[in-house]
Short mmCIF file of C-alpha atoms in Angstrom, two decimals:
data_model
loop_
_atom_site.label_atom_id
_atom_site.label_comp_id
_atom_site.label_asym_id
_atom_site.label_seq_id
_atom_site.Cartn_x
_atom_site.Cartn_y
_atom_site.Cartn_z
CA UNK A 1 31.91 40.94 14.64
CA UNK A 2 29.16 40.44 17.71
CA UNK A 3 28.48 37.83 19.72
CA UNK A 4 25.51 35.82 17.92
CA UNK A 5 22.14 36.22 20.26
CA UNK A 6 19.95 33.78 20.69
CA UNK A 7 16.78 32.38 19.66
CA UNK A 8 14.00 31.54 21.83
CA UNK A 9 10.75 30.18 20.88
CA UNK A 10 7.41 30.16 22.65
CA UNK A 11 5.09 27.39 22.13
CA UNK A 12 1.22 25.94 23.39
CA UNK A 13 -2.16 25.64 22.55
CA UNK A 14 -4.25 28.78 21.58
CA UNK A 15 -5.43 30.78 24.53
CA UNK A 16 -1.68 29.48 26.02
CA UNK A 17 -0.59 33.23 26.38
CA UNK A 18 1.98 32.98 24.27
CA UNK A 19 2.30 36.31 22.68
CA UNK A 20 1.49 38.15 26.11
CA UNK A 21 4.66 36.05 27.20
CA UNK A 22 6.83 36.48 24.48
CA UNK A 23 6.10 40.51 24.78
CA UNK A 24 7.12 40.81 28.34
CA UNK A 25 10.00 38.06 28.16
CA UNK A 26 11.05 40.41 25.41
CA UNK A 27 10.48 43.60 27.90
CA UNK A 28 12.66 41.81 30.27
CA UNK A 29 15.59 40.84 28.24
CA UNK A 30 15.76 44.21 26.48
CA UNK A 31 15.27 45.50 30.07
CA UNK A 32 18.88 43.54 30.66
CA UNK A 33 20.32 45.27 28.32
CA UNK A 34 20.01 42.69 25.11
CA UNK A 35 18.47 43.63 21.80
CA UNK A 36 15.55 41.90 20.97
CA UNK A 37 13.98 40.91 17.73
CA UNK A 38 10.10 39.64 17.92
CA UNK A 39 8.67 37.89 15.93
CA UNK A 40 6.01 35.02 15.02
CA UNK A 41 4.82 32.90 12.69
CA UNK A 42 3.12 32.15 10.23
CA UNK A 43 4.64 35.55 9.14
CA UNK A 44 7.89 37.47 9.81
CA UNK A 45 8.67 37.95 6.14
CA UNK A 46 7.50 39.75 3.98
CA UNK A 47 7.15 36.33 1.97
CA UNK A 48 6.00 34.38 4.60
CA UNK A 49 3.20 37.48 5.45
CA UNK A 50 2.37 36.24 2.03
CA UNK A 51 2.13 32.49 2.95
CA UNK A 52 0.12 33.91 5.92
CA UNK A 53 -2.53 34.84 4.33
CA UNK A 54 -2.99 32.17 2.24
CA UNK A 55 -2.92 29.37 5.19
CA UNK A 56 -5.01 31.40 7.39
CA UNK A 57 -7.49 33.45 4.77
CA UNK A 58 -9.33 29.60 4.56
CA UNK A 59 -10.53 30.77 1.09
CA UNK A 60 -8.17 27.85 -0.18
CA UNK A 61 -8.36 23.97 0.88
CA UNK A 62 -5.43 22.39 1.07
CA UNK A 63 -4.34 19.14 0.63
CA UNK A 64 -2.27 18.67 4.18
CA UNK A 65 0.87 17.25 2.85
CA UNK A 66 0.66 21.12 0.62
CA UNK A 67 -0.51 22.73 4.06
CA UNK A 68 2.80 21.04 6.07
CA UNK A 69 4.71 22.32 3.09
CA UNK A 70 3.61 25.86 3.00
CA UNK A 71 4.15 26.09 6.97
CA UNK A 72 7.94 25.24 6.32
CA UNK A 73 8.16 27.58 3.18
CA UNK A 74 6.89 30.30 4.84
CA UNK A 75 9.31 29.21 7.85
CA UNK A 76 12.42 29.14 5.82
CA UNK A 77 12.32 32.38 4.04
CA UNK A 78 11.59 33.94 8.26
CA UNK A 79 14.64 32.27 9.03
CA UNK A 80 16.62 33.21 5.80
CA UNK A 81 15.03 36.20 5.88
CA UNK A 82 14.19 37.50 9.39
CA UNK A 83 16.02 35.68 12.20
CA UNK A 84 19.13 34.26 10.42
CA UNK A 85 20.29 37.89 10.07
CA UNK A 86 19.17 39.12 13.48
CA UNK A 87 20.75 35.96 15.19
CA UNK A 88 24.32 36.90 12.76
CA UNK A 89 24.16 40.63 14.14
CA UNK A 90 23.50 39.58 18.14
CA UNK A 91 20.19 40.08 18.96
CA UNK A 92 18.31 37.99 20.35
CA UNK A 93 15.10 36.76 18.39
CA UNK A 94 11.60 35.92 20.13
CA UNK A 95 9.72 34.16 18.16
CA UNK A 96 5.70 33.07 18.86
CA UNK A 97 5.19 29.47 17.35
CA UNK A 98 7.95 27.76 15.46
CA UNK A 99 8.49 24.64 14.18
CA UNK A 100 7.18 22.44 17.13
CA UNK A 101 3.59 24.31 16.56
CA UNK A 102 3.62 22.71 12.88
CA UNK A 103 4.49 19.15 14.68
CA UNK A 104 1.60 19.82 17.14
CA UNK A 105 -0.83 21.16 14.80
CA UNK A 106 -0.85 19.28 11.29
CA UNK A 107 0.98 16.42 13.01
CA UNK A 108 -0.78 15.88 16.57
CA UNK A 109 -4.15 17.35 15.96
CA UNK A 110 -4.30 16.56 12.22
CA UNK A 111 -2.42 13.62 11.57
CA UNK A 112 0.16 14.66 9.06
CA UNK A 113 3.05 12.60 8.55
CA UNK A 114 5.51 13.83 11.62
CA UNK A 115 9.00 12.02 10.50
CA UNK A 116 8.12 14.19 7.10
CA UNK A 117 7.81 17.06 9.63
CA UNK A 118 10.71 16.24 11.82
CA UNK A 119 13.02 15.88 8.48
CA UNK A 120 11.35 19.11 7.12
CA UNK A 121 12.61 20.32 10.11
CA UNK A 122 15.80 19.46 10.01
CA UNK A 123 16.55 20.88 6.85
CA UNK A 124 15.75 24.21 8.21
CA UNK A 125 18.98 24.10 9.64
CA UNK A 126 18.60 26.36 12.75
CA UNK A 127 16.93 25.14 15.89
CA UNK A 128 16.30 26.99 18.78
CA UNK A 129 18.33 27.50 21.31
CA UNK A 130 15.38 26.93 23.89
CA UNK A 131 11.36 26.63 23.44
CA UNK A 132 9.22 27.53 26.43
CA UNK A 133 5.89 25.43 25.92
CA UNK A 134 3.26 26.84 28.04
CA UNK A 135 1.21 24.39 28.91
CA UNK A 136 -3.20 24.92 30.22
CA UNK A 137 -5.40 22.59 30.85
CA UNK A 138 -8.19 22.62 27.70
CA UNK A 139 -10.55 24.41 29.67
CA UNK A 140 -8.38 26.98 30.54
CA UNK A 141 -7.84 27.45 27.18
CA UNK A 142 -11.01 27.37 26.43
CA UNK A 143 -12.50 30.00 28.35
CA UNK A 144 -9.24 32.30 27.48
CA UNK A 145 -10.58 31.80 24.00
CA UNK A 146 -13.93 32.70 24.84
CA UNK A 147 -13.20 35.73 27.40
CA UNK A 148 -10.86 36.88 24.11
CA UNK A 149 -13.86 37.07 22.18
CA UNK A 150 -13.08 34.42 19.52
CA UNK A 151 -16.58 33.47 17.91
CA UNK A 152 -16.59 29.34 20.03
CA UNK A 153 -17.19 27.99 16.18
CA UNK A 154 -14.26 28.83 15.00
CA UNK A 155 -12.97 26.11 17.95
CA UNK A 156 -15.94 24.06 18.95
CA UNK A 157 -16.66 22.72 14.96
CA UNK A 158 -12.92 21.38 15.75
CA UNK A 159 -13.92 19.56 18.53
CA UNK A 160 -12.78 19.32 22.40
CA UNK A 161 -10.19 15.92 21.66
CA UNK A 162 -8.72 17.88 19.24
CA UNK A 163 -7.67 20.52 21.69
CA UNK A 164 -7.38 17.60 24.14
CA UNK A 165 -4.66 16.14 21.16
CA UNK A 166 -3.04 19.04 20.66
CA UNK A 167 -2.30 19.76 24.79
CA UNK A 168 -1.15 15.92 24.14
CA UNK A 169 1.19 17.15 21.32
CA UNK A 170 2.97 19.75 22.91
CA UNK A 171 3.35 18.19 26.08
CA UNK A 172 5.38 15.55 23.42
CA UNK A 173 7.24 17.85 22.05
CA UNK A 174 8.39 18.93 25.18
CA UNK A 175 9.71 15.14 26.47
CA UNK A 176 11.31 14.26 22.47
CA UNK A 177 13.79 17.26 23.47
CA UNK A 178 13.94 18.36 27.18
CA UNK A 179 17.64 19.41 26.51
CA UNK A 180 15.96 22.30 24.05
CA UNK A 181 12.33 22.89 25.78
CA UNK A 182 11.02 23.44 29.29
CA UNK A 183 7.21 22.76 30.20
CA UNK A 184 6.16 25.44 32.01
CA UNK A 185 2.86 26.03 33.87
CA UNK A 186 0.82 28.81 32.35
CA UNK A 187 -2.54 28.95 34.30
CA UNK A 188 -2.59 31.49 36.48
CA UNK A 189 -2.12 35.22 36.58
CA UNK A 190 0.55 36.51 33.67
CA UNK A 191 3.01 38.51 35.43
CA UNK A 192 3.63 35.15 38.19
CA UNK A 193 3.82 33.38 34.59
CA UNK A 194 6.43 35.48 32.80
CA UNK A 195 8.75 34.98 36.35
CA UNK A 196 8.67 31.34 35.48
CA UNK A 197 9.68 32.33 32.38
CA UNK A 198 12.48 34.64 33.09
CA UNK A 199 13.93 32.19 35.51
CA UNK A 200 14.34 29.50 32.81
CA UNK A 201 15.33 32.02 30.72
CA UNK A 202 18.05 32.89 32.98
CA UNK A 203 18.79 29.46 34.29
CA UNK A 204 19.02 28.16 30.73
CA UNK A 205 20.98 30.57 28.54
CA UNK A 206 22.62 32.32 31.31
CA UNK A 207 22.22 36.20 31.37
CA UNK A 208 20.68 37.79 34.69
CA UNK A 209 16.73 38.64 34.42
CA UNK B 1 -11.83 -0.04 -9.91
CA UNK B 2 -10.71 0.81 -13.10
CA UNK B 3 -6.84 0.24 -13.79
CA UNK B 4 -4.74 2.59 -12.78
CA UNK B 5 -4.00 5.16 -15.23
CA UNK B 6 -0.16 5.64 -16.23
CA UNK B 7 1.41 9.39 -15.12
CA UNK B 8 4.14 10.16 -17.89
CA UNK B 9 5.84 13.93 -17.40
CA UNK B 10 7.81 15.99 -19.69
CA UNK B 11 11.05 17.69 -18.85
CA UNK B 12 13.46 20.09 -20.98
CA UNK B 13 14.98 23.38 -20.76
CA UNK B 14 12.79 26.82 -21.82
CA UNK B 15 12.89 26.44 -25.56
CA UNK B 16 13.29 22.88 -25.76
CA UNK B 17 9.15 22.33 -26.66
CA UNK B 18 7.51 21.19 -23.48
CA UNK B 19 4.00 22.19 -24.08
CA UNK B 20 3.90 21.29 -28.22
CA UNK B 21 4.94 17.93 -27.11
CA UNK B 22 2.75 17.13 -24.40
CA UNK B 23 -0.54 18.13 -26.75
CA UNK B 24 0.72 15.80 -29.13
CA UNK B 25 1.43 12.88 -26.71
CA UNK B 26 -2.14 13.68 -25.32
CA UNK B 27 -3.27 13.62 -29.00
CA UNK B 28 -1.88 10.10 -29.62
CA UNK B 29 -2.88 8.76 -26.33
CA UNK B 30 -6.63 9.63 -26.81
CA UNK B 31 -6.43 8.52 -30.44
CA UNK B 32 -5.47 5.48 -28.80
CA UNK B 33 -8.39 4.91 -27.30
CA UNK B 34 -7.64 5.94 -23.23
CA UNK B 35 -7.98 9.14 -21.21
CA UNK B 36 -5.78 12.08 -20.75
CA UNK B 37 -5.27 14.43 -18.60
CA UNK B 38 -3.13 16.97 -19.09
CA UNK B 39 -2.25 19.60 -17.11
CA UNK B 40 1.57 21.57 -15.87
CA UNK B 41 3.45 23.08 -12.97
CA UNK B 42 4.37 24.71 -11.24
CA UNK B 43 0.11 24.81 -10.90
CA UNK B 44 -2.05 22.53 -11.60
CA UNK B 45 -4.38 22.66 -8.14
CA UNK B 46 -6.31 25.78 -7.43
CA UNK B 47 -4.27 25.89 -4.46
CA UNK B 48 -0.66 25.45 -6.79
CA UNK B 49 -2.23 28.08 -8.90
CA UNK B 50 -2.12 31.14 -6.48
CA UNK B 51 1.40 29.77 -5.45
CA UNK B 52 2.38 29.74 -9.32
CA UNK B 53 1.47 33.85 -9.01
CA UNK B 54 3.47 34.16 -6.06
CA UNK B 55 6.33 32.60 -7.57
CA UNK B 56 6.84 33.59 -10.96
CA UNK B 57 4.75 37.59 -10.33
CA UNK B 58 8.76 38.17 -9.23
CA UNK B 59 6.93 41.04 -6.67
CA UNK B 60 8.50 38.65 -3.56
CA UNK B 61 12.03 38.01 -3.72
CA UNK B 62 11.92 34.87 -1.89
CA UNK B 63 14.67 33.37 -0.55
CA UNK B 64 16.47 29.87 -2.04
CA UNK B 65 15.19 27.55 1.04
CA UNK B 66 11.82 28.86 0.47
CA UNK B 67 11.69 28.64 -3.49
CA UNK B 68 12.81 24.91 -3.16
CA UNK B 69 9.40 24.70 -0.49
CA UNK B 70 7.49 26.89 -2.09
CA UNK B 71 7.28 24.24 -5.41
CA UNK B 72 7.31 21.34 -3.80
CA UNK B 73 4.06 22.76 -1.31
CA UNK B 74 2.28 23.72 -4.88
CA UNK B 75 3.55 20.15 -6.02
CA UNK B 76 2.27 18.26 -3.46
CA UNK B 77 -1.32 20.23 -3.83
CA UNK B 78 -1.35 19.60 -7.58
CA UNK B 79 -0.41 15.42 -6.85
CA UNK B 80 -3.29 15.07 -4.08
CA UNK B 81 -6.01 17.54 -5.89
CA UNK B 82 -5.77 16.69 -9.25
CA UNK B 83 -2.93 13.79 -10.29
CA UNK B 84 -3.77 11.32 -7.92
CA UNK B 85 -7.24 11.21 -8.69
CA UNK B 86 -6.95 11.07 -12.06
CA UNK B 87 -4.31 8.17 -11.99
CA UNK B 88 -6.97 6.68 -9.59
CA UNK B 89 -9.72 6.87 -11.95
CA UNK B 90 -7.84 5.01 -14.68
CA UNK B 91 -6.41 8.59 -16.26
CA UNK B 92 -3.64 9.11 -17.99
CA UNK B 93 -2.19 11.98 -16.68
CA UNK B 94 0.43 13.92 -18.91
CA UNK B 95 2.55 16.49 -16.81
CA UNK B 96 4.25 19.60 -18.37
CA UNK B 97 7.37 19.76 -15.46
CA UNK B 98 7.60 17.85 -12.14
CA UNK B 99 10.59 17.39 -9.36
CA UNK B 100 12.80 17.33 -12.05
CA UNK B 101 12.21 20.73 -12.71
CA UNK B 102 12.97 21.62 -9.33
CA UNK B 103 15.73 19.66 -9.36
CA UNK B 104 17.48 20.88 -12.28
CA UNK B 105 16.84 24.96 -12.07
CA UNK B 106 16.78 25.04 -8.59
CA UNK B 107 19.21 22.76 -7.71
CA UNK B 108 21.78 22.32 -10.85
CA UNK B 109 20.93 26.25 -11.85
CA UNK B 110 21.08 27.87 -8.30
CA UNK B 111 22.76 26.58 -6.34
CA UNK B 112 19.86 24.62 -3.96
CA UNK B 113 20.99 21.81 -1.98
CA UNK B 114 20.44 18.98 -4.36
CA UNK B 115 20.14 15.58 -1.35
CA UNK B 116 17.28 17.78 0.06
CA UNK B 117 15.56 18.39 -3.39
CA UNK B 118 15.47 14.59 -3.68
CA UNK B 119 14.45 13.99 0.32
CA UNK B 120 11.46 16.61 -0.94
CA UNK B 121 10.73 15.01 -3.97
CA UNK B 122 11.07 11.20 -2.07
CA UNK B 123 8.32 12.53 0.48
CA UNK B 124 5.82 13.32 -2.08
CA UNK B 125 4.54 9.54 -2.60
CA UNK B 126 4.34 9.41 -6.13
CA UNK B 127 7.09 9.22 -8.87
CA UNK B 128 6.53 9.55 -13.07
CA UNK B 129 6.05 6.12 -14.85
CA UNK B 130 8.31 7.98 -17.77
CA UNK B 131 9.76 10.87 -17.73
CA UNK B 132 10.48 12.30 -21.11
CA UNK B 133 13.52 14.67 -20.83
CA UNK B 134 13.82 16.75 -24.06
CA UNK B 135 17.15 17.79 -24.81
CA UNK B 136 17.80 20.85 -27.16
CA UNK B 137 21.23 22.76 -27.56
CA UNK B 138 21.88 26.15 -25.68
CA UNK B 139 21.36 27.79 -29.15
CA UNK B 140 18.11 26.17 -30.18
CA UNK B 141 16.78 26.99 -26.59
CA UNK B 142 17.57 30.56 -27.43
CA UNK B 143 16.75 30.48 -30.82
CA UNK B 144 13.22 29.54 -30.08
CA UNK B 145 12.31 31.51 -27.24
CA UNK B 146 13.46 34.58 -29.37
CA UNK B 147 11.13 33.40 -32.03
CA UNK B 148 9.13 32.83 -30.16
CA UNK B 149 8.89 36.11 -28.69
CA UNK B 150 10.54 36.58 -25.49
CA UNK B 151 11.85 39.45 -24.82
CA UNK B 152 15.53 38.92 -24.73
CA UNK B 153 15.95 40.54 -21.20
CA UNK B 154 14.29 38.02 -19.08
CA UNK B 155 16.62 35.09 -20.21
CA UNK B 156 20.01 37.05 -21.43
CA UNK B 157 19.98 38.27 -17.97
CA UNK B 158 20.60 34.70 -16.75
CA UNK B 159 23.04 34.51 -18.62
CA UNK B 160 24.77 31.95 -21.38
CA UNK B 161 26.18 29.24 -18.38
CA UNK B 162 22.68 29.36 -16.51
CA UNK B 163 21.86 27.71 -19.75
CA UNK B 164 24.26 25.30 -19.86
CA UNK B 165 23.80 23.87 -15.88
CA UNK B 166 20.67 23.81 -17.30
CA UNK B 167 21.48 21.75 -19.83
CA UNK B 168 23.27 19.80 -17.78
CA UNK B 169 21.20 19.13 -14.94
CA UNK B 170 18.46 17.98 -17.51
CA UNK B 171 21.47 15.02 -18.60
CA UNK B 172 22.52 14.22 -14.99
CA UNK B 173 18.41 13.27 -14.27
CA UNK B 174 18.20 11.15 -16.84
CA UNK B 175 21.42 9.33 -16.38
CA UNK B 176 20.64 8.95 -12.61
CA UNK B 177 18.13 6.99 -13.38
CA UNK B 178 17.00 5.58 -16.72
CA UNK B 179 14.80 3.06 -15.69
CA UNK B 180 12.39 6.20 -14.92
CA UNK B 181 14.21 9.10 -17.95
CA UNK B 182 14.32 9.02 -21.29
CA UNK B 183 16.69 11.46 -23.41
CA UNK B 184 15.41 12.56 -26.59
CA UNK B 185 16.64 14.68 -29.31
CA UNK B 186 14.20 16.77 -29.73
CA UNK B 187 15.84 19.12 -32.39
CA UNK B 188 14.48 19.61 -35.78
CA UNK B 189 10.69 19.08 -36.59
CA UNK B 190 8.47 19.03 -33.70
CA UNK B 191 5.93 16.06 -36.08
CA UNK B 192 9.17 14.45 -35.77
CA UNK B 193 10.30 14.67 -32.41
CA UNK B 194 6.48 13.77 -31.24
CA UNK B 195 7.48 10.47 -33.49
CA UNK B 196 10.12 9.67 -31.78
CA UNK B 197 8.04 10.44 -27.86
CA UNK B 198 5.44 7.99 -29.22
CA UNK B 199 8.00 5.19 -29.89
CA UNK B 200 9.48 5.44 -26.16
CA UNK B 201 6.26 5.50 -24.65
CA UNK B 202 4.37 3.10 -26.55
CA UNK B 203 7.87 0.62 -25.77
CA UNK B 204 8.01 1.46 -21.96
CA UNK B 205 4.28 1.78 -21.53
CA UNK B 206 3.49 -0.61 -23.61
CA UNK B 207 0.66 0.60 -25.38
CA UNK B 208 0.15 0.59 -29.03
CA UNK B 209 0.52 4.16 -30.62
#
């Protein structure tokens, strides 16, 4: 049986650069000779992808408790069908968003019960070995979304206070679990940010990158 | 503000007569001058009906933890969108299946973690005022399913031990919460069973039926 792989999650607000950094980190791990599985939430298994459609399509309005449970139903399927098997096979898993995103968006952002979200997280029975929390200012988030061509009405209607709650929420997640999480300054050049991530992964998980 | 309504759930194995008895009980409550909302799970709200499709269609194979969470996501939406508003408006809600069905089918039947199901049930923040557990022998269940024209392969492949676990599970649910539940002998003529249900509802919930 191979040595189990490691489970790394990348978290942060929209515009923080998560998907770019997930790709660059996966490339660096692969270059170091590791087998890497990249994935993202919501989604990552056939069932979870169907739930992603239901959650993000906007044609159904979910009550907030149902929205939280749907995220965890998708996550449980993703864990059982994709993440656990990959780890058991010795692969490293790099995942763009995981439970912390539900805590921050539904909990800190929308006001869902945070103790419930913590209890649901514990029920998964699998926690990341390392969570990289990408931190950027609200100005940077909004500027990057605009540069990416995201229509401003999609996030402007949430309002600046929402983005501030999200940023504060991710910082609170880091402060509550500093053994698992590292807060990374994600301002500036993506290559420089990627170097910061590699240094943290190397130090925390004992791999030469 | 009207006096809040009462929440009655009807539980039991397939073939126990739940939907017939739910309808007959609702008719009796309505005849007593009460406003009654009948509903059923999985489903009961637009989002929950979509999840019912995903759960029952069989085109997606869910991991068991995800299946449990999906049932509770549907249930949370049903509670928030349909049941709570009806109760708040003074209506009586008669619901064909609720949390006990997840405890019995996924917990006792399929082996999902029963403490997790109990914790998810508590998170709903709403329990039935009365749960009527319809009890029939496994022979009666199977005979009624056959008489109803359900193709035998659908339940025969689950096997008789599965049906025995379901029956034992519903009896265990009743024994764990006798203040909330009543075990009803559901063998024999539907009209006679309906009379038993009316007597229990009258006694437990103080309404003349």
